[in-house]
Amino acid sequence: MQDLNKLWKIFNEKYTNTGLVKGAFSAPGRVNLIGEHTDYNEGFVLPIAIEKKIIMLGQLRNDRLVQVFDLGYKVKIKFSLDALTPLKKDTWANYLMGVMDEIQKEGYPLQGANLIFISNIPKGAGLSSSAALEVVTALTMAKLNLLEIKPVEMALLCRRAENNFVGVSCGIMDQYVSCLGQKNYTLFIDCRSNDYEPVPFKDPNYQVLICNSKIQRGLANSEYNRRREECKIATEFFKHKLNREIRALRDITIDEYKKYQAQLPEIIARRARHVISENHRVQAGVQALRMGNYSAFGQLMIESHRSLKDDYEVSCAELDLLVDLALKQEGVLGARMTGAGFGGCTVNLLRRDYVNTFKKNIKNEYKKITGINPDIYLTSPAEGAKVLELR
Ligand code: GLA
């Protein structure tokens, strides 16, 4: 990624200095270690922010105009803060407009700005490049306009932008960890209360590796919405069966599930089993990490993948292949698909000594079978969105 000095040089070439507040900001992508498709069921997730990120530079303007230059795609667009409606072309701008719209709807006053941004988070790979774009926009606009928006509020606001403006009904995980990620920690997030707890993940003997299948998450939106509906049906069923307040699948115990599963339509039963068992795996995973038991954590990742593949049916042949290949390698403790599914990435946990052999073998074997060159990224838990020092 280009360094900040170079970026400022480009910024100064693109825009006339307004003499007003300027600043540089960043927000990371994420990889979820365990807890998939649980966030919108008010359950638990355990993601980390990754080292790949978006950097945005900005300067306030005296009017209501926003100009944005996407340095990667070399596209520039302009819009007014008084006319924020979703675009059909240049749809990437909807993430920015949506965030500004939500900030204004909260009653915060905004002035226009000149912005540029650059990203090294692969797009459509399930590493939350869109959440990072939302979060970096929110942070940039908040800081330039001297607004006090707390990280959790910022995450909620970015999620609303994605739900309401972009039209994707995602949960809270991606925006949350992009805002609040911490170096060397995973975030154990309770997606009902929106509380979180950092859990250490810094044993130098272990490494997180992400394998990009290079299959774009084609079906992701429609199937994602369908899974949400199926979870709602299961929740409604348990509401009628159990004599207490049930708000989401989060409220159902495994024993209750077992007692009633035979009365549910087969598909709905499997969807519910995934969510209910995945919530348990996240909590067990947190215990394992607290005790430094990375092998136990790896086992839970393996079980999570099986559940996503067979019960929730959000994997695909290439992701399954990457997981199978990974589990045959020496030094691998766990592997699973990560994110919404239907393509994108797997997340792997392995002993550091085996990283190079793993990379070589997976690249060769995946290429041999699919004809695709996978990308492999090493990452440690990284910091969430932050202000970058000006020079
Ligand atoms: C996408 C959504 C998240 C979450 C995951 C699945 O990344 O944006 O909110 O639901 O899928 O765990």
mmCIF file of C-alpha atoms and ligand atoms in Angstrom:
data_model
loop_
_atom_site.group_PDB
_atom_site.id
_atom_site.type_symbol
_atom_site.label_atom_id
_atom_site.label_comp_id
_atom_site.label_asym_id
_atom_site.label_seq_id
_atom_site.Cartn_x
_atom_site.Cartn_y
_atom_site.Cartn_z
ATOM 1 C CA MET A 1 0.000 0.000 0.000
ATOM 2 C CA GLN A 2 1.252 3.497 -0.797
ATOM 3 C CA ASP A 3 2.611 5.498 2.106
ATOM 4 C CA LEU A 4 0.794 8.483 3.501
ATOM 5 C CA ASN A 5 3.136 11.083 2.038
ATOM 6 C CA LYS A 6 2.481 9.806 -1.456
ATOM 7 C CA LEU A 7 -1.240 9.766 -0.795
ATOM 8 C CA TRP A 8 -1.181 13.371 0.384
ATOM 9 C CA LYS A 9 0.699 14.315 -2.733
ATOM 10 C CA ILE A 10 -2.050 12.755 -4.855
ATOM 11 C CA PHE A 11 -4.678 14.425 -2.697
ATOM 12 C CA ASN A 12 -3.074 17.822 -3.241
ATOM 13 C CA GLU A 13 -2.950 17.264 -6.988
ATOM 14 C CA LYS A 14 -6.641 16.357 -7.105
ATOM 15 C CA TYR A 15 -8.136 19.095 -4.979
ATOM 16 C CA THR A 16 -7.644 22.777 -4.225
ATOM 17 C CA ASN A 17 -6.774 23.378 -0.595
ATOM 18 C CA THR A 18 -9.849 24.718 1.220
ATOM 19 C CA GLY A 19 -7.755 25.702 4.225
ATOM 20 C CA LEU A 20 -10.122 23.723 6.479
ATOM 21 C CA VAL A 21 -9.590 20.660 8.720
ATOM 22 C CA LYS A 22 -7.895 17.695 7.044
ATOM 23 C CA GLY A 23 -6.966 14.240 8.161
ATOM 24 C CA ALA A 24 -6.109 10.648 7.255
ATOM 25 C CA PHE A 25 -7.973 7.619 8.584
ATOM 26 C CA SER A 26 -8.064 3.867 8.156
ATOM 27 C CA ALA A 27 -10.474 0.982 8.732
ATOM 28 C CA PRO A 28 -9.678 -2.738 8.415
ATOM 29 C CA GLY A 29 -11.456 -5.695 6.832
ATOM 30 C CA ARG A 30 -12.236 -8.668 9.023
ATOM 31 C CA VAL A 31 -12.097 -12.403 9.199
ATOM 32 C CA ASN A 32 -14.446 -14.288 11.455
ATOM 33 C CA LEU A 33 -12.730 -17.070 13.410
ATOM 34 C CA ILE A 34 -15.977 -18.704 14.515
ATOM 35 C CA GLY A 35 -19.669 -17.785 14.878
ATOM 36 C CA GLU A 36 -21.096 -17.717 11.368
ATOM 37 C CA HIS A 37 -24.654 -16.622 10.579
ATOM 38 C CA THR A 38 -25.259 -16.078 14.275
ATOM 39 C CA ASP A 39 -25.152 -12.275 14.394
ATOM 40 C CA TYR A 40 -28.622 -11.744 12.905
ATOM 41 C CA ASN A 41 -29.916 -14.404 15.306
ATOM 42 C CA GLU A 42 -28.802 -12.206 18.212
ATOM 43 C CA GLY A 43 -26.057 -14.705 19.007
ATOM 44 C CA PHE A 44 -22.281 -14.692 19.412
ATOM 45 C CA VAL A 45 -19.407 -14.094 16.997
ATOM 46 C CA LEU A 46 -15.625 -14.085 17.334
ATOM 47 C CA PRO A 47 -13.992 -12.104 14.514
ATOM 48 C CA ILE A 48 -10.654 -10.326 14.238
ATOM 49 C CA ALA A 49 -9.838 -7.190 12.291
ATOM 50 C CA ILE A 50 -7.225 -8.040 9.640
ATOM 51 C CA GLU A 51 -4.155 -6.181 8.461
ATOM 52 C CA LYS A 52 -5.749 -5.361 5.109
ATOM 53 C CA LYS A 53 -7.511 -2.027 5.210
ATOM 54 C CA ILE A 54 -8.833 1.075 3.508
ATOM 55 C CA ILE A 55 -7.090 4.411 3.949
ATOM 56 C CA MET A 56 -9.084 7.600 3.401
ATOM 57 C CA LEU A 57 -7.764 11.149 3.261
ATOM 58 C CA GLY A 58 -10.095 14.062 3.526
ATOM 59 C CA GLN A 59 -10.474 17.797 3.875
ATOM 60 C CA LEU A 60 -13.582 19.668 4.884
ATOM 61 C CA ARG A 61 -15.286 22.029 2.426
ATOM 62 C CA ASN A 62 -17.256 25.193 3.044
ATOM 63 C CA ASP A 63 -20.313 23.919 1.189
ATOM 64 C CA ARG A 64 -22.474 20.780 0.991
ATOM 65 C CA LEU A 65 -20.576 19.101 -1.838
ATOM 66 C CA VAL A 66 -18.710 15.795 -1.430
ATOM 67 C CA GLN A 67 -16.092 14.767 -3.972
ATOM 68 C CA VAL A 68 -14.599 11.285 -3.753
ATOM 69 C CA PHE A 69 -11.734 9.793 -5.701
ATOM 70 C CA ASP A 70 -11.303 6.019 -5.626
ATOM 71 C CA LEU A 71 -7.584 5.654 -6.182
ATOM 72 C CA GLY A 72 -7.766 1.945 -6.996
ATOM 73 C CA TYR A 73 -10.300 2.263 -9.800
ATOM 74 C CA LYS A 74 -9.376 5.846 -10.679
ATOM 75 C CA VAL A 75 -12.986 6.992 -10.564
ATOM 76 C CA LYS A 76 -14.153 10.300 -9.188
ATOM 77 C CA ILE A 77 -17.699 11.175 -8.269
ATOM 78 C CA LYS A 78 -19.473 14.163 -6.744
ATOM 79 C CA PHE A 79 -22.679 14.432 -4.798
ATOM 80 C CA SER A 80 -24.461 16.852 -2.526
ATOM 81 C CA LEU A 81 -25.255 16.153 1.117
ATOM 82 C CA ASP A 82 -28.728 17.532 0.312
ATOM 83 C CA ALA A 83 -29.479 14.923 -2.343
ATOM 84 C CA LEU A 84 -28.444 11.531 -1.052
ATOM 85 C CA THR A 85 -30.157 8.807 -3.080
ATOM 86 C CA PRO A 86 -28.654 5.431 -4.061
ATOM 87 C CA LEU A 87 -26.840 5.359 -7.430
ATOM 88 C CA LYS A 88 -27.354 2.634 -10.051
ATOM 89 C CA LYS A 89 -23.913 3.207 -11.575
ATOM 90 C CA ASP A 90 -20.813 3.600 -9.372
ATOM 91 C CA THR A 91 -22.634 1.659 -6.671
ATOM 92 C CA TRP A 92 -19.524 1.734 -4.442
ATOM 93 C CA ALA A 93 -20.440 5.355 -3.713
ATOM 94 C CA ASN A 94 -23.637 4.146 -2.023
ATOM 95 C CA TYR A 95 -21.588 2.971 0.953
ATOM 96 C CA LEU A 96 -20.285 6.494 1.454
ATOM 97 C CA MET A 97 -23.597 8.203 0.754
ATOM 98 C CA GLY A 98 -25.446 5.781 3.022
ATOM 99 C CA VAL A 99 -23.131 6.539 5.922
ATOM 100 C CA MET A 100 -23.445 10.301 5.436
ATOM 101 C CA ASP A 101 -27.208 9.924 5.227
ATOM 102 C CA GLU A 102 -27.321 8.018 8.525
ATOM 103 C CA ILE A 103 -25.028 10.532 10.239
ATOM 104 C CA GLN A 104 -27.362 13.331 9.191
ATOM 105 C CA LYS A 105 -30.437 11.358 10.225
ATOM 106 C CA GLU A 106 -28.940 11.097 13.705
ATOM 107 C CA GLY A 107 -29.078 14.876 13.762
ATOM 108 C CA TYR A 108 -25.349 15.500 13.388
ATOM 109 C CA PRO A 109 -24.560 18.479 11.149
ATOM 110 C CA LEU A 110 -22.217 17.720 8.242
ATOM 111 C CA GLN A 111 -20.294 19.922 5.865
ATOM 112 C CA GLY A 112 -19.050 18.691 2.491
ATOM 113 C CA ALA A 113 -15.568 17.242 1.997
ATOM 114 C CA ASN A 114 -12.941 16.316 -0.573
ATOM 115 C CA LEU A 115 -11.917 12.669 -0.177
ATOM 116 C CA ILE A 116 -9.634 10.070 -1.674
ATOM 117 C CA PHE A 117 -9.331 6.447 -0.628
ATOM 118 C CA ILE A 118 -7.344 3.343 -1.407
ATOM 119 C CA SER A 119 -7.950 -0.260 -0.377
ATOM 120 C CA ASN A 120 -5.969 -3.491 -0.299
ATOM 121 C CA ILE A 121 -8.929 -5.599 0.881
ATOM 122 C CA PRO A 122 -9.951 -7.901 -1.975
ATOM 123 C CA LYS A 123 -13.521 -7.154 -3.115
ATOM 124 C CA GLY A 124 -16.289 -9.761 -3.003
ATOM 125 C CA ALA A 125 -14.006 -12.131 -1.099
ATOM 126 C CA GLY A 126 -15.954 -12.110 2.159
ATOM 127 C CA LEU A 127 -13.388 -9.997 4.018
ATOM 128 C CA SER A 128 -15.783 -7.073 4.492
ATOM 129 C CA SER A 129 -14.334 -4.481 2.179
ATOM 130 C CA SER A 130 -17.736 -2.785 2.186
ATOM 131 C CA ALA A 131 -17.939 -2.576 5.974
ATOM 132 C CA ALA A 132 -14.418 -1.111 5.977
ATOM 133 C CA LEU A 133 -15.478 1.506 3.427
ATOM 134 C CA GLU A 134 -18.491 2.431 5.532
ATOM 135 C CA VAL A 135 -16.467 2.645 8.713
ATOM 136 C CA VAL A 136 -13.605 4.662 7.245
ATOM 137 C CA THR A 137 -16.153 7.077 5.760
ATOM 138 C CA ALA A 138 -17.936 7.441 9.095
ATOM 139 C CA LEU A 139 -14.678 8.071 10.932
ATOM 140 C CA THR A 140 -13.444 10.550 8.323
ATOM 141 C CA MET A 141 -16.684 12.540 8.284
ATOM 142 C CA ALA A 142 -16.991 12.453 12.081
ATOM 143 C CA LYS A 143 -13.444 13.688 12.670
ATOM 144 C CA LEU A 144 -13.451 16.343 9.940
ATOM 145 C CA ASN A 145 -16.747 17.692 11.266
ATOM 146 C CA LEU A 146 -15.537 17.460 14.888
ATOM 147 C CA LEU A 147 -18.377 15.105 15.874
ATOM 148 C CA GLU A 148 -18.177 12.807 18.893
ATOM 149 C CA ILE A 149 -19.451 9.463 17.621
ATOM 150 C CA LYS A 150 -18.499 6.505 19.852
ATOM 151 C CA PRO A 151 -17.243 3.309 18.136
ATOM 152 C CA VAL A 152 -20.320 1.172 18.921
ATOM 153 C CA GLU A 153 -22.628 3.955 17.744
ATOM 154 C CA MET A 154 -20.492 4.267 14.627
ATOM 155 C CA ALA A 155 -20.766 0.536 13.926
ATOM 156 C CA LEU A 156 -24.555 0.598 14.344
ATOM 157 C CA LEU A 157 -24.831 3.622 12.105
ATOM 158 C CA CYS A 158 -22.712 1.958 9.380
ATOM 159 C CA ARG A 159 -24.821 -1.160 9.582
ATOM 160 C CA ARG A 160 -27.966 0.923 9.134
ATOM 161 C CA ALA A 161 -26.355 2.510 6.068
ATOM 162 C CA GLU A 162 -25.830 -0.948 4.578
ATOM 163 C CA ASN A 163 -29.349 -2.113 5.510
ATOM 164 C CA ASN A 164 -31.265 0.996 4.517
ATOM 165 C CA PHE A 165 -29.263 2.674 1.767
ATOM 166 C CA VAL A 166 -27.278 -0.111 0.102
ATOM 167 C CA GLY A 167 -30.132 -2.566 0.681
ATOM 168 C CA VAL A 168 -28.165 -5.491 2.137
ATOM 169 C CA SER A 169 -29.658 -6.864 5.344
ATOM 170 C CA CYS A 170 -26.382 -7.822 7.049
ATOM 171 C CA GLY A 171 -25.864 -8.292 10.788
ATOM 172 C CA ILE A 172 -23.625 -6.187 13.006
ATOM 173 C CA MET A 173 -20.412 -8.248 13.022
ATOM 174 C CA ASP A 174 -18.456 -6.693 10.148
ATOM 175 C CA GLN A 175 -18.914 -3.025 10.991
ATOM 176 C CA TYR A 176 -18.434 -3.759 14.678
ATOM 177 C CA VAL A 177 -15.054 -5.405 14.397
ATOM 178 C CA SER A 178 -13.883 -2.901 11.793
ATOM 179 C CA CYS A 179 -14.601 -0.156 14.369
ATOM 180 C CA LEU A 180 -13.461 -1.926 17.527
ATOM 181 C CA GLY A 181 -10.847 -4.523 16.517
ATOM 182 C CA GLN A 182 -7.773 -4.739 18.747
ATOM 183 C CA LYS A 183 -4.235 -5.818 17.995
ATOM 184 C CA ASN A 184 -3.599 -9.349 19.330
ATOM 185 C CA TYR A 185 -7.206 -9.867 20.408
ATOM 186 C CA THR A 186 -10.286 -11.461 18.942
ATOM 187 C CA LEU A 187 -13.565 -9.746 19.759
ATOM 188 C CA PHE A 188 -16.185 -11.863 21.479
ATOM 189 C CA ILE A 189 -19.323 -9.962 20.525
ATOM 190 C CA ASP A 190 -22.758 -10.480 21.980
ATOM 191 C CA CYS A 191 -24.945 -9.452 19.053
ATOM 192 C CA ARG A 192 -27.966 -8.946 21.302
ATOM 193 C CA SER A 193 -26.573 -6.531 23.854
ATOM 194 C CA ASN A 194 -23.817 -5.273 21.500
ATOM 195 C CA ASP A 195 -21.323 -5.730 24.331
ATOM 196 C CA TYR A 196 -17.946 -7.172 23.565
ATOM 197 C CA GLU A 197 -14.982 -8.669 25.278
ATOM 198 C CA PRO A 198 -11.470 -8.811 23.822
ATOM 199 C CA VAL A 199 -10.046 -12.357 24.036
ATOM 200 C CA PRO A 200 -6.258 -12.746 23.691
ATOM 201 C CA PHE A 201 -5.006 -14.348 20.498
ATOM 202 C CA LYS A 202 -1.294 -13.800 20.489
ATOM 203 C CA ASP A 203 0.555 -17.065 20.980
ATOM 204 C CA PRO A 204 3.559 -16.755 18.618
ATOM 205 C CA ASN A 205 3.371 -20.483 17.832
ATOM 206 C CA TYR A 206 0.118 -20.123 15.929
ATOM 207 C CA GLN A 207 -0.850 -18.268 12.796
ATOM 208 C CA VAL A 208 -4.120 -17.335 11.109
ATOM 209 C CA LEU A 209 -4.090 -17.809 7.359
ATOM 210 C CA ILE A 210 -6.813 -16.810 4.935
ATOM 211 C CA CYS A 211 -7.262 -18.680 1.641
ATOM 212 C CA ASN A 212 -9.173 -16.838 -1.055
ATOM 213 C CA SER A 213 -11.000 -19.321 -3.295
ATOM 214 C CA LYS A 214 -11.384 -16.515 -5.888
ATOM 215 C CA ILE A 215 -15.007 -17.590 -6.285
ATOM 216 C CA GLN A 216 -17.076 -14.415 -6.057
ATOM 217 C CA ARG A 217 -19.905 -14.633 -3.599
ATOM 218 C CA GLY A 218 -22.559 -14.771 -6.321
ATOM 219 C CA LEU A 219 -25.593 -16.176 -4.550
ATOM 220 C CA ALA A 220 -24.727 -14.496 -1.316
ATOM 221 C CA ASN A 221 -27.499 -11.895 -1.171
ATOM 222 C CA SER A 222 -30.550 -13.933 -2.112
ATOM 223 C CA GLU A 223 -29.515 -17.016 -0.158
ATOM 224 C CA TYR A 224 -28.495 -14.864 2.791
ATOM 225 C CA ASN A 225 -31.970 -13.370 2.948
ATOM 226 C CA ARG A 226 -33.520 -16.792 2.595
ATOM 227 C CA ARG A 227 -31.496 -18.093 5.573
ATOM 228 C CA ARG A 228 -32.696 -15.142 7.625
ATOM 229 C CA GLU A 229 -36.278 -16.022 6.757
ATOM 230 C CA GLU A 230 -35.741 -19.684 7.643
ATOM 231 C CA CYS A 231 -34.320 -18.650 11.021
ATOM 232 C CA LYS A 232 -37.395 -16.482 11.614
ATOM 233 C CA ILE A 233 -39.668 -19.437 10.868
ATOM 234 C CA ALA A 234 -37.752 -21.557 13.386
ATOM 235 C CA THR A 235 -37.946 -18.761 15.975
ATOM 236 C CA GLU A 236 -41.709 -18.438 15.501
ATOM 237 C CA PHE A 237 -42.083 -22.189 15.969
ATOM 238 C CA PHE A 238 -40.231 -22.122 19.296
ATOM 239 C CA LYS A 239 -42.190 -19.058 20.408
ATOM 240 C CA HIS A 240 -45.337 -21.140 20.197
ATOM 241 C CA LYS A 241 -43.827 -24.182 21.861
ATOM 242 C CA LEU A 242 -42.039 -22.665 24.819
ATOM 243 C CA ASN A 243 -43.652 -20.864 27.624
ATOM 244 C CA ARG A 244 -41.227 -17.944 27.930
ATOM 245 C CA GLU A 245 -39.990 -14.992 25.962
ATOM 246 C CA ILE A 246 -38.187 -16.084 22.794
ATOM 247 C CA ARG A 247 -36.773 -13.327 20.630
ATOM 248 C CA ALA A 248 -34.353 -15.220 18.433
ATOM 249 C CA LEU A 249 -32.678 -18.607 17.970
ATOM 250 C CA ARG A 250 -30.162 -17.403 20.527
ATOM 251 C CA ASP A 251 -32.776 -18.191 23.188
ATOM 252 C CA ILE A 252 -33.127 -21.895 22.375
ATOM 253 C CA THR A 253 -31.051 -24.478 24.235
ATOM 254 C CA ILE A 254 -29.715 -27.604 22.573
ATOM 255 C CA ASP A 255 -32.002 -29.769 24.726
ATOM 256 C CA GLU A 256 -35.058 -27.781 23.671
ATOM 257 C CA TYR A 257 -33.963 -28.117 20.087
ATOM 258 C CA LYS A 258 -33.617 -31.881 20.435
ATOM 259 C CA LYS A 259 -37.009 -32.190 22.056
ATOM 260 C CA TYR A 260 -38.843 -30.421 19.245
ATOM 261 C CA GLN A 261 -36.707 -30.865 16.151
ATOM 262 C CA ALA A 262 -38.811 -33.685 14.723
ATOM 263 C CA GLN A 263 -41.817 -31.341 14.551
ATOM 264 C CA LEU A 264 -39.988 -28.835 12.367
ATOM 265 C CA PRO A 265 -39.769 -29.060 8.575
ATOM 266 C CA GLU A 266 -36.480 -30.831 7.827
ATOM 267 C CA ILE A 267 -34.685 -27.839 6.273
ATOM 268 C CA ILE A 268 -35.772 -25.465 9.027
ATOM 269 C CA ALA A 269 -34.589 -27.973 11.642
ATOM 270 C CA ARG A 270 -31.132 -28.078 10.085
ATOM 271 C CA ARG A 271 -30.883 -24.302 9.850
ATOM 272 C CA ALA A 272 -31.842 -23.989 13.514
ATOM 273 C CA ARG A 273 -29.381 -26.705 14.525
ATOM 274 C CA HIS A 274 -26.560 -24.814 12.869
ATOM 275 C CA VAL A 275 -27.322 -21.542 14.646
ATOM 276 C CA ILE A 276 -27.931 -23.117 18.053
ATOM 277 C CA SER A 277 -24.832 -25.315 17.918
ATOM 278 C CA GLU A 278 -22.684 -22.514 16.460
ATOM 279 C CA ASN A 279 -23.506 -20.276 19.422
ATOM 280 C CA HIS A 280 -22.204 -23.026 21.678
ATOM 281 C CA ARG A 281 -19.079 -23.416 19.606
ATOM 282 C CA VAL A 282 -18.307 -19.714 19.923
ATOM 283 C CA GLN A 283 -18.617 -19.849 23.703
ATOM 284 C CA ALA A 284 -16.545 -23.031 23.890
ATOM 285 C CA GLY A 285 -14.005 -21.402 21.547
ATOM 286 C CA VAL A 286 -13.669 -18.416 23.870
ATOM 287 C CA GLN A 287 -12.999 -20.764 26.802
ATOM 288 C CA ALA A 288 -10.412 -22.651 24.747
ATOM 289 C CA LEU A 289 -8.577 -19.462 23.791
ATOM 290 C CA ARG A 290 -8.603 -18.215 27.361
ATOM 291 C CA MET A 291 -6.853 -21.445 28.372
ATOM 292 C CA GLY A 292 -4.457 -21.174 25.435
ATOM 293 C CA ASN A 293 -5.891 -24.403 24.020
ATOM 294 C CA TYR A 294 -5.532 -23.711 20.303
ATOM 295 C CA SER A 295 -6.077 -27.382 19.363
ATOM 296 C CA ALA A 296 -9.511 -27.359 20.960
ATOM 297 C CA PHE A 297 -10.244 -24.120 19.135
ATOM 298 C CA GLY A 298 -9.185 -25.699 15.837
ATOM 299 C CA GLN A 299 -11.543 -28.631 16.405
ATOM 300 C CA LEU A 300 -14.433 -26.225 16.887
ATOM 301 C CA MET A 301 -13.556 -24.528 13.600
ATOM 302 C CA ILE A 302 -13.723 -27.908 11.861
ATOM 303 C CA GLU A 303 -17.132 -28.633 13.387
ATOM 304 C CA SER A 304 -18.322 -25.179 12.411
ATOM 305 C CA HIS A 305 -17.449 -25.815 8.788
ATOM 306 C CA ARG A 306 -19.262 -29.128 8.794
ATOM 307 C CA SER A 307 -22.343 -27.460 10.178
ATOM 308 C CA LEU A 308 -22.203 -24.609 7.636
ATOM 309 C CA LYS A 309 -21.778 -27.089 4.817
ATOM 310 C CA ASP A 310 -24.360 -29.723 5.764
ATOM 311 C CA ASP A 311 -26.920 -27.932 7.931
ATOM 312 C CA TYR A 312 -26.814 -24.319 6.842
ATOM 313 C CA GLU A 313 -25.759 -25.085 3.254
ATOM 314 C CA VAL A 314 -23.848 -21.892 2.602
ATOM 315 C CA SER A 315 -20.554 -23.414 1.495
ATOM 316 C CA CYS A 316 -19.565 -24.327 -2.072
ATOM 317 C CA ALA A 317 -17.366 -26.928 -3.735
ATOM 318 C CA GLU A 318 -14.275 -24.706 -3.801
ATOM 319 C CA LEU A 319 -14.533 -23.716 -0.134
ATOM 320 C CA ASP A 320 -15.025 -27.364 0.840
ATOM 321 C CA LEU A 321 -12.008 -28.278 -1.246
ATOM 322 C CA LEU A 322 -9.851 -25.633 0.438
ATOM 323 C CA VAL A 323 -10.924 -26.929 3.845
ATOM 324 C CA ASP A 324 -10.306 -30.577 2.898
ATOM 325 C CA LEU A 325 -6.897 -29.774 1.477
ATOM 326 C CA ALA A 326 -6.012 -27.726 4.550
ATOM 327 C CA LEU A 327 -6.969 -30.473 6.960
ATOM 328 C CA LYS A 328 -4.605 -32.863 5.175
ATOM 329 C CA GLN A 329 -1.621 -30.563 5.789
ATOM 330 C CA GLU A 330 0.732 -30.947 8.692
ATOM 331 C CA GLY A 331 0.459 -28.420 11.479
ATOM 332 C CA VAL A 332 -3.151 -27.442 10.735
ATOM 333 C CA LEU A 333 -5.408 -27.212 13.793
ATOM 334 C CA GLY A 334 -8.579 -26.023 12.110
ATOM 335 C CA ALA A 335 -10.072 -24.723 8.865
ATOM 336 C CA ARG A 336 -13.483 -23.414 7.884
ATOM 337 C CA MET A 337 -15.274 -21.167 5.452
ATOM 338 C CA THR A 338 -15.682 -17.651 6.790
ATOM 339 C CA GLY A 339 -18.220 -14.893 6.166
ATOM 340 C CA ALA A 340 -21.538 -15.242 4.387
ATOM 341 C CA GLY A 341 -20.377 -18.150 2.179
ATOM 342 C CA PHE A 342 -21.066 -19.226 -1.438
ATOM 343 C CA GLY A 343 -17.480 -18.320 -2.283
ATOM 344 C CA GLY A 344 -14.953 -16.004 -0.715
ATOM 345 C CA CYS A 345 -12.443 -17.255 1.811
ATOM 346 C CA THR A 346 -11.557 -19.928 4.305
ATOM 347 C CA VAL A 347 -9.837 -19.189 7.602
ATOM 348 C CA ASN A 348 -7.158 -21.570 8.840
ATOM 349 C CA LEU A 349 -5.354 -21.948 12.122
ATOM 350 C CA LEU A 350 -1.923 -23.528 12.016
ATOM 351 C CA ARG A 351 1.391 -23.903 13.736
ATOM 352 C CA ARG A 352 3.667 -21.165 12.530
ATOM 353 C CA ASP A 353 6.482 -23.553 11.498
ATOM 354 C CA TYR A 354 4.262 -25.053 8.848
ATOM 355 C CA VAL A 355 3.113 -21.864 7.157
ATOM 356 C CA ASN A 356 5.422 -22.037 4.146
ATOM 357 C CA THR A 357 4.737 -25.690 3.348
ATOM 358 C CA PHE A 358 1.016 -25.044 3.774
ATOM 359 C CA LYS A 359 1.068 -22.161 1.324
ATOM 360 C CA LYS A 360 3.016 -24.099 -1.270
ATOM 361 C CA ASN A 361 0.877 -27.217 -1.038
ATOM 362 C CA ILE A 362 -2.481 -25.466 -1.018
ATOM 363 C CA LYS A 363 -1.536 -23.306 -3.983
ATOM 364 C CA ASN A 364 -0.412 -26.330 -6.007
ATOM 365 C CA GLU A 365 -3.235 -28.653 -5.114
ATOM 366 C CA TYR A 366 -6.077 -26.136 -5.411
ATOM 367 C CA LYS A 367 -4.729 -24.997 -8.776
ATOM 368 C CA LYS A 368 -4.373 -28.593 -9.986
ATOM 369 C CA ILE A 369 -8.024 -29.380 -9.242
ATOM 370 C CA THR A 370 -9.807 -26.110 -10.032
ATOM 371 C CA GLY A 371 -7.448 -24.342 -12.426
ATOM 372 C CA ILE A 372 -7.627 -21.307 -10.130
ATOM 373 C CA ASN A 373 -4.673 -19.674 -8.369
ATOM 374 C CA PRO A 374 -5.848 -19.061 -4.819
ATOM 375 C CA ASP A 375 -4.522 -16.101 -2.843
ATOM 376 C CA ILE A 376 -3.249 -16.745 0.647
ATOM 377 C CA TYR A 377 -2.925 -14.005 3.256
ATOM 378 C CA LEU A 378 -1.289 -14.217 6.655
ATOM 379 C CA THR A 379 -2.792 -12.017 9.286
ATOM 380 C CA SER A 380 -2.663 -11.322 12.996
ATOM 381 C CA PRO A 381 -5.529 -9.641 14.828
ATOM 382 C CA ALA A 382 -5.196 -5.969 13.880
ATOM 383 C CA GLU A 383 -6.449 -2.658 15.206
ATOM 384 C CA GLY A 384 -9.838 -1.272 14.308
ATOM 385 C CA ALA A 385 -10.526 2.073 12.614
ATOM 386 C CA LYS A 386 -8.165 4.854 13.608
ATOM 387 C CA VAL A 387 -6.786 8.287 12.889
ATOM 388 C CA LEU A 388 -3.462 8.208 11.007
ATOM 389 C CA GLU A 389 -0.769 10.654 12.058
ATOM 390 C CA LEU A 390 -0.240 13.594 9.726
ATOM 391 C CA ARG A 391 3.355 14.388 8.815
HETATM 392 C C1 GLA B 1 -21.917 -11.369 6.267
HETATM 393 C C2 GLA B 1 -22.730 -10.356 7.067
HETATM 394 C C3 GLA B 1 -22.491 -10.539 8.564
HETATM 395 C C4 GLA B 1 -22.717 -11.995 8.985
HETATM 396 C C5 GLA B 1 -21.951 -12.942 8.068
HETATM 397 C C6 GLA B 1 -22.251 -14.397 8.351
HETATM 398 O O1 GLA B 1 -20.563 -11.106 6.421
HETATM 399 O O2 GLA B 1 -22.376 -9.053 6.681
HETATM 400 O O3 GLA B 1 -23.308 -9.658 9.283
HETATM 401 O O4 GLA B 1 -24.073 -12.294 9.015
HETATM 402 O O5 GLA B 1 -22.222 -12.683 6.707
HETATM 403 O O6 GLA B 1 -21.784 -14.763 9.602
#
